[in-house]
Short mmCIF file of C-alpha atoms and ligand atoms in Angstrom, two decimals:
data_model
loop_
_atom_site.label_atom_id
_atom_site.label_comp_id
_atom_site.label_asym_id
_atom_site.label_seq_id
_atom_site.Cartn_x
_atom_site.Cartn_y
_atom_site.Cartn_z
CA UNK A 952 161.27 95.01 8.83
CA UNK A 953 158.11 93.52 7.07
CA UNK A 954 156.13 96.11 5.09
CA UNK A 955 152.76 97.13 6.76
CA UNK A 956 150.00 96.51 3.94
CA UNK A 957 147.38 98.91 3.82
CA UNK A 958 144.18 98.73 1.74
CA UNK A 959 143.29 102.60 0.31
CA UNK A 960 140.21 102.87 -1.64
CA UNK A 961 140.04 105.68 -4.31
CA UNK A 962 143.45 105.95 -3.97
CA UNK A 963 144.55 107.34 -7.26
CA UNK A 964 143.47 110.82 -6.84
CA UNK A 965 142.77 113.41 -4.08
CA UNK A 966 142.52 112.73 -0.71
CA UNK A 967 143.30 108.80 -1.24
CA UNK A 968 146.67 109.89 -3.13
CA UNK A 969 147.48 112.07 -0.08
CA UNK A 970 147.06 108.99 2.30
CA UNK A 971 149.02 106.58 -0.17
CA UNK A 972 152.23 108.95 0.04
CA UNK A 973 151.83 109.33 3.33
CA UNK A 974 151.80 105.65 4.62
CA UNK A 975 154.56 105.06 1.61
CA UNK A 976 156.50 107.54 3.65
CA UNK A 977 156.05 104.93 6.58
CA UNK A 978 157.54 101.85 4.52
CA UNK A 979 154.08 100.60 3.90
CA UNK A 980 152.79 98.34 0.82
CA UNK A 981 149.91 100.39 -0.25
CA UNK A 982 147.14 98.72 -2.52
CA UNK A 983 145.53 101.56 -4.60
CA UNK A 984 142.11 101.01 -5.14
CA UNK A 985 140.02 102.88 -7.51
CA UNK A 986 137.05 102.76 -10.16
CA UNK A 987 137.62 103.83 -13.21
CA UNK A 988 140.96 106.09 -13.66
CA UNK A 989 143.52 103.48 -14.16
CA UNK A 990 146.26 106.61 -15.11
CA UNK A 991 145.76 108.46 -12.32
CA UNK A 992 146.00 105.17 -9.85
CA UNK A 993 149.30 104.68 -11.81
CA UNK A 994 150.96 107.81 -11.00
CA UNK A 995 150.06 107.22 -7.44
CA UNK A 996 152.00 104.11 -7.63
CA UNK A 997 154.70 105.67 -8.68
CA UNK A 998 154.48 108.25 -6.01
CA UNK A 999 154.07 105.53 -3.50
CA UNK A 1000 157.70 104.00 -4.78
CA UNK A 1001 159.35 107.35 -5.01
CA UNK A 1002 158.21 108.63 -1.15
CA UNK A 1003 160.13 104.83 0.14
CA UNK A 1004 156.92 102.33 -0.71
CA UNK A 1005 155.44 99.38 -2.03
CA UNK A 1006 152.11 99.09 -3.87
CA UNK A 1007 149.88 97.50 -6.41
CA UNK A 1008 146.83 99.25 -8.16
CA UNK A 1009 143.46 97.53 -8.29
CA UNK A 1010 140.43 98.18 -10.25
CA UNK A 1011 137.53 97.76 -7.98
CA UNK A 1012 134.10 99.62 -7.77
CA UNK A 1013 133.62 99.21 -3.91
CA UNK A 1014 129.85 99.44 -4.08
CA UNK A 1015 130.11 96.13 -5.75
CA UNK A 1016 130.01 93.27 -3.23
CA UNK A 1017 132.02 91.04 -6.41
CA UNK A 1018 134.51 94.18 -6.69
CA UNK A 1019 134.90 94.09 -3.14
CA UNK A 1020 135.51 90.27 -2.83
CA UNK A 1021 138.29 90.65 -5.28
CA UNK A 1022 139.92 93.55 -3.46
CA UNK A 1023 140.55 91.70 -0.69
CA UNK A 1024 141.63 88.34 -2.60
CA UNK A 1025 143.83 90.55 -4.87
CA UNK A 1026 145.44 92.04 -1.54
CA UNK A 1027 145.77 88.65 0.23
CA UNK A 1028 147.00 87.17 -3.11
CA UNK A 1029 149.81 89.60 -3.28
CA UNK A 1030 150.87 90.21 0.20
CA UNK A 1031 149.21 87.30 2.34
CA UNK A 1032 147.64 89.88 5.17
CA UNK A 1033 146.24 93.38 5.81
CA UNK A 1034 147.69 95.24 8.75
CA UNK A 1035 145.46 98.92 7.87
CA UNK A 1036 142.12 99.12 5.81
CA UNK A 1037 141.63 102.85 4.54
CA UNK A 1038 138.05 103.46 3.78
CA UNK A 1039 138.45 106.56 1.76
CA UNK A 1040 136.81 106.29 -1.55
CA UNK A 1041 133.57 108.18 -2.42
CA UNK A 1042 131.56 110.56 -4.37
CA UNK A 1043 129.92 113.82 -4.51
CA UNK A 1044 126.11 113.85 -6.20
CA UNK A 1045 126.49 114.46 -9.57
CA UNK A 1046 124.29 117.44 -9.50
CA UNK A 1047 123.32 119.16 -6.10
CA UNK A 1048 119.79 119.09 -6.12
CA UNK A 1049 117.73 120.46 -3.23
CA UNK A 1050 116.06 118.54 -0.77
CA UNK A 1051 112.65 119.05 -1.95
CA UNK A 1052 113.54 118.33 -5.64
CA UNK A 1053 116.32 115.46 -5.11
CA UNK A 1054 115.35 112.12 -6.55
CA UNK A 1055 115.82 108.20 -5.57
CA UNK A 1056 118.42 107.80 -8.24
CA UNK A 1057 121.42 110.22 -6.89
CA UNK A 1058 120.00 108.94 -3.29
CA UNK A 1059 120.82 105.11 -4.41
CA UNK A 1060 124.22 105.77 -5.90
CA UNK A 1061 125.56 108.31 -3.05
CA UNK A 1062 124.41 105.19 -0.79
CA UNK A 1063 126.02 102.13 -2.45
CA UNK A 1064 129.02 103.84 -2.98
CA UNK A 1065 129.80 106.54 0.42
CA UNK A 1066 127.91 103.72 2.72
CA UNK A 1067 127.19 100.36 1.82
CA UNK A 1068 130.45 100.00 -0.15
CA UNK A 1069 132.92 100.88 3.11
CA UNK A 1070 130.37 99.12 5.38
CA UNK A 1071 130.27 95.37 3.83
CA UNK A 1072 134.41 95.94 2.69
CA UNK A 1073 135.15 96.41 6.74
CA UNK A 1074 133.19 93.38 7.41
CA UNK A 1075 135.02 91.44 5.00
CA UNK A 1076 138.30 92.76 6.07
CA UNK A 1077 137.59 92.84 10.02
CA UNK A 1078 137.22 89.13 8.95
CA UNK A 1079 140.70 88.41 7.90
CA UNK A 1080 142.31 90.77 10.50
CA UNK A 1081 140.43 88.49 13.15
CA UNK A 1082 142.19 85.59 11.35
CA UNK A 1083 145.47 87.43 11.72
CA UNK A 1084 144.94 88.17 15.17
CA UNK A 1085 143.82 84.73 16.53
CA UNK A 1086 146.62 83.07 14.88
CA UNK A 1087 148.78 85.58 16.32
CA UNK A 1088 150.01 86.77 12.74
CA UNK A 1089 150.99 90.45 14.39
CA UNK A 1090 154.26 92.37 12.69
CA UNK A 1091 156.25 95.39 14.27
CA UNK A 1092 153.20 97.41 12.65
CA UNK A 1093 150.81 95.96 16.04
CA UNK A 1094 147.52 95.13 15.91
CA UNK A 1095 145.35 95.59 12.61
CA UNK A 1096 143.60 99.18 12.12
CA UNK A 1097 140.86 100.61 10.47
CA UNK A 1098 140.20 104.22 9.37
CA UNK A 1099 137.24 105.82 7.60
CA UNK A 1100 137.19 109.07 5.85
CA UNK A 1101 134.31 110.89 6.44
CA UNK A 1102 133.66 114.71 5.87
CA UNK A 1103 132.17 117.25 7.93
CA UNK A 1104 129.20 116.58 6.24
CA UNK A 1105 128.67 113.93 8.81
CA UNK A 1106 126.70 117.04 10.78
CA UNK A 1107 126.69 119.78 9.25
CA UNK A 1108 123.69 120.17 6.94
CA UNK A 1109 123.42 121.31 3.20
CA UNK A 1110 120.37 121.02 1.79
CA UNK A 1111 121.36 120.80 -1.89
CA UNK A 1112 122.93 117.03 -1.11
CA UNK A 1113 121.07 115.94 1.80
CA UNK A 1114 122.07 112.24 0.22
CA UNK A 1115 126.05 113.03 0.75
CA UNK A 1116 125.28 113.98 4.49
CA UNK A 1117 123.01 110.83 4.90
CA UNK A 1118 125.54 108.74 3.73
CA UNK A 1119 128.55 110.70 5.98
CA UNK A 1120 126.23 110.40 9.25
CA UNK A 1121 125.95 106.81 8.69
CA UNK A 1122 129.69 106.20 7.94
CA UNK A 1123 130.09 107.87 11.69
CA UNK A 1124 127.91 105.20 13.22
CA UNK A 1125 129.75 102.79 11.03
CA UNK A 1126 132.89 103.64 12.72
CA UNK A 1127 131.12 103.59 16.46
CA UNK A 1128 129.80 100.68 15.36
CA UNK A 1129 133.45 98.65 14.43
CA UNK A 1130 135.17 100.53 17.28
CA UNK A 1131 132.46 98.58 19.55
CA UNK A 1132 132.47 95.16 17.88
CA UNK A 1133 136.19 94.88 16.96
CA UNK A 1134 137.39 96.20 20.58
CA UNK A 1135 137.53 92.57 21.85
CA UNK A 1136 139.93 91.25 19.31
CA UNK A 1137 142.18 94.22 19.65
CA UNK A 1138 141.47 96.05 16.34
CA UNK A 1139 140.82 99.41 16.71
CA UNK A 1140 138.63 102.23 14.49
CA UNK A 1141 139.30 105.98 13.67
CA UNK A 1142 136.93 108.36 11.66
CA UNK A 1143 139.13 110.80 10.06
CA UNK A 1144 137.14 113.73 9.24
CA UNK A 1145 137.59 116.23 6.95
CA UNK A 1146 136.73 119.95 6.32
CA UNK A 1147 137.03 121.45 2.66
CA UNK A 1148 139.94 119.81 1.11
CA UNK A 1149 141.42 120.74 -2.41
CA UNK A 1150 140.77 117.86 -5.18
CA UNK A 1151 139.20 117.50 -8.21
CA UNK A 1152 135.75 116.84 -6.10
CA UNK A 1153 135.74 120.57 -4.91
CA UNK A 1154 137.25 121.56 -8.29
CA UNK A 1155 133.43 122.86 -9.52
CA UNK A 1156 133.01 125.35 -6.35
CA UNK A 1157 136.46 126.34 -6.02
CA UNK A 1158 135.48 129.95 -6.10
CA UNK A 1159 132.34 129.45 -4.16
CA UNK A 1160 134.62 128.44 -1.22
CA UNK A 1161 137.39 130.73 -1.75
CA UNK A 1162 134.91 132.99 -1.00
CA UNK A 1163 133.83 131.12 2.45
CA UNK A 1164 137.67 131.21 3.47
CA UNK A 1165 138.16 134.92 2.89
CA UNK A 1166 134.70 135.72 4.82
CA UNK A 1167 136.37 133.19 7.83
CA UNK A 1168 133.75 130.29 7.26
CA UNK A 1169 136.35 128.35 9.55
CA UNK A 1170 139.33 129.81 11.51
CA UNK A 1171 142.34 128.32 9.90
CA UNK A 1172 142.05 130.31 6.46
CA UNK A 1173 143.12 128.10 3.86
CA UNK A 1174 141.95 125.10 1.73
CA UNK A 1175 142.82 122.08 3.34
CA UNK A 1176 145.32 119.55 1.08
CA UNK A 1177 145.16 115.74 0.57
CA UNK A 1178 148.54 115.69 2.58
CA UNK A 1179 146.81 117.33 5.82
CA UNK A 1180 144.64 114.22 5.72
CA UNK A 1181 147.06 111.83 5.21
CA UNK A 1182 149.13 112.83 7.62
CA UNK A 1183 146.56 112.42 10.36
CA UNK A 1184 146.25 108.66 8.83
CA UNK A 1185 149.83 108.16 9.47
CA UNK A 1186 149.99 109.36 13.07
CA UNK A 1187 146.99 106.50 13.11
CA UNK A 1188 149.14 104.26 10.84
CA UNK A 1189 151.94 104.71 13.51
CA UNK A 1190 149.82 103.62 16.23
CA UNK A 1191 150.56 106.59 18.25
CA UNK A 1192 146.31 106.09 19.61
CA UNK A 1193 146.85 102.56 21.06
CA UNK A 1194 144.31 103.43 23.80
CA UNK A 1195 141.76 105.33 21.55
CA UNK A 1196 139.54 103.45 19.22
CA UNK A 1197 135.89 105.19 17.61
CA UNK A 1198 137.68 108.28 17.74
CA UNK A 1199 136.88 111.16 15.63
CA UNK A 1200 139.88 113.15 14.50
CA UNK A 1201 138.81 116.45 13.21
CA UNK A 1202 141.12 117.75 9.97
CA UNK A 1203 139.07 120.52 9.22
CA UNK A 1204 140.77 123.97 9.93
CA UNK A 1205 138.85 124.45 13.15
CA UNK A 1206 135.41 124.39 11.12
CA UNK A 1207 133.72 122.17 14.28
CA UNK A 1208 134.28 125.17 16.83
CA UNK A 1209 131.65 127.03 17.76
CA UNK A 1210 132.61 130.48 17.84
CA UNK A 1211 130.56 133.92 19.48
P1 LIG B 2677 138.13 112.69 -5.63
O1 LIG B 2677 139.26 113.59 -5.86
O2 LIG B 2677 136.91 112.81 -6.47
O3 LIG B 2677 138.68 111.18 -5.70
C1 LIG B 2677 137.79 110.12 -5.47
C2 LIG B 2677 138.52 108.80 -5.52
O4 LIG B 2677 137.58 107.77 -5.18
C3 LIG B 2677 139.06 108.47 -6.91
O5 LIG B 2677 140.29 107.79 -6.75
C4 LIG B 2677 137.99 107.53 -7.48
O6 LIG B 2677 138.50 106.61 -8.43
C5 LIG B 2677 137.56 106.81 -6.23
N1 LIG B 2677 136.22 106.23 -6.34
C6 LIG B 2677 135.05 106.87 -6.65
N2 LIG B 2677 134.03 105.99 -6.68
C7 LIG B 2677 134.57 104.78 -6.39
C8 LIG B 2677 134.05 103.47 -6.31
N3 LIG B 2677 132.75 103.23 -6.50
N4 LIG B 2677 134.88 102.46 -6.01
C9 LIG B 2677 136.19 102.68 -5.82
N5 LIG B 2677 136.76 103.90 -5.89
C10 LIG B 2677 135.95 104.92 -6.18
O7 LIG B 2677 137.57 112.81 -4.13
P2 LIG B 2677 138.29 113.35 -2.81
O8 LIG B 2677 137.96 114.76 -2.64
O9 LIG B 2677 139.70 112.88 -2.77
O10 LIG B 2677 137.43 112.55 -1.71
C11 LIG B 2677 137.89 111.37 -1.09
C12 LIG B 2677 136.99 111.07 0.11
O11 LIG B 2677 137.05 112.17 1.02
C13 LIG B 2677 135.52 110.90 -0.24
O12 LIG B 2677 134.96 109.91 0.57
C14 LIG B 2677 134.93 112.24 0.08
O13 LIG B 2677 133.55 112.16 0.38
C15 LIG B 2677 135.75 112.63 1.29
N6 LIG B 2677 135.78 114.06 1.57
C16 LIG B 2677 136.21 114.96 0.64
C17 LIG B 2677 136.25 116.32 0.96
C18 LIG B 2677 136.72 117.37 -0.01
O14 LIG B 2677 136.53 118.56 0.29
N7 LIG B 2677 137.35 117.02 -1.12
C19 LIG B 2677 135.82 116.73 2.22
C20 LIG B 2677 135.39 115.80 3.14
C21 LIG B 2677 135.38 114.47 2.80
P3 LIG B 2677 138.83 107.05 -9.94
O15 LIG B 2677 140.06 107.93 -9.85
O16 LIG B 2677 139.09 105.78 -10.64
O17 LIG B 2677 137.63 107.80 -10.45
#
């Protein structure tokens, strides 16, 4: 059977290591994107080989429309198609700053890199996977897919980085917005969303959460794990939601409920 090739950005670490593994599990080819941590992207390789993948790391700051451009090539260069586009990679504000005090810098980056990065990198990929479908180019993997990682932060609001919510809310609509384009050409989108997961992003409030799960702050008490989210990619990855597409799968330990 051909390899599925996925496209995972910020792969080496966290969330985007948990959703390598996973597809690897799957038989895929994953292509681990990240920015800066070339060791970390390199034990995720290895991870990929040991759980039954495929892989290649690539170096590629996805707020960069050149980076992009070359993530894409690299992928296409290497493995001549792209079956699943991951749109994981992103970034907390470097300091939480309230919304009254927050300046223009932290607004830009958190913008370029959680929004305008995934948005112009699906365009160029929907692109291809067009190509792919109108030339019929379709392996026992089905039609192409595309996934974006948001974060509960999509509506839920925290007023000490109102510029990571802004960002999440508009990867939503990004997702609505794909799901409607790319319907006609048989590609379908999911928005994977997740509640408080444990990686070196929550690694400075570790114990202000710990708190918020012993007080019940959502019902399934526990930190949530890269693996919980990459195992909802690879029920997507299966194509177990052939009839779904702008769907919004919830991995958050029941934080969305409303509760009385
Ligand atoms: P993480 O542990 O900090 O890892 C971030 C990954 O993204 C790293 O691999 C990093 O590369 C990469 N990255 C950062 N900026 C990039 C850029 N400009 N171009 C390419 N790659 C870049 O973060 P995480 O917790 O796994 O978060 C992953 C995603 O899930 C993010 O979109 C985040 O907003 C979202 N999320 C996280 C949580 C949570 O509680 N952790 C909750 C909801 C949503 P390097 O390794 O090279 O630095």
């Amino acid at each position: 059977m051909t390899r599925p090739i996925s496209i995972v950005t910020g792969a080496g670490r966290g969330i985007g290591r948990g959703i390598a593994v996973e597809l690897a599990k799957l038989n895929h080819a994953v292509i681990i994107n990240y920015a800066g941590n070339a060791a970390a992207a390199e034990e995720c390789l290895q991870l990929v080989r040991a759980a039954g993948g495929e892989g290649l790391t690539v170096q590629a700051d996805v707020a960069v429309s050149a980076g992009r451009a070359r993530l894409v090539q690299t992928t296409l260069d290497a493995f001549g198609r792209i079956d699943l586009l991951v749109n994981n990679a992103g970034v907390a504000p470097n300091v939480r700053a309230d919304l009254l005090e927050a300046g223009e810098e932290s607004f830009d980056r958190l913008i370029n890199i959680n929004l305008k990065g995934p948005y112009f990198l699906t365009q160029l990929v929907a692109r291809q996977m067009i190509e792919q479908v109108q030339r019929n180019d379709i392996t026992d993997f089905g039609l192409p897919r595309i996934v974006t990682i948001t974060s509960i932060s999509a509506y839920t609001a925290s007023v000490n980085r109102g510029d990571y919510c802004v960002a999440k809310a508009g990867l939503a609509m990004m997702t609505a917005l794909y799901a409607a384009r790319l319907a006609e050409h048989g590609i379908n989108v999911y928005e994977v969303r997740p509640g408080v997961i444990e990686t070196d992003m929550t690694a400075g409030v570790k114990e202000k959460y710990d708190g918020l799960i012993a007080q019940g702050a959502w019902p399934l008490r526990r930190w949530g794990k890269p693996e919980d989210i990459g195992r909802a990619v690879a029920a997507i990855a299966r194509g177990d939601f052939p009839f779904s597409t702008g769907e919004v799968f919830n991995v958050d330990g029941g934080f969305h409920l409303r509760t009385l």
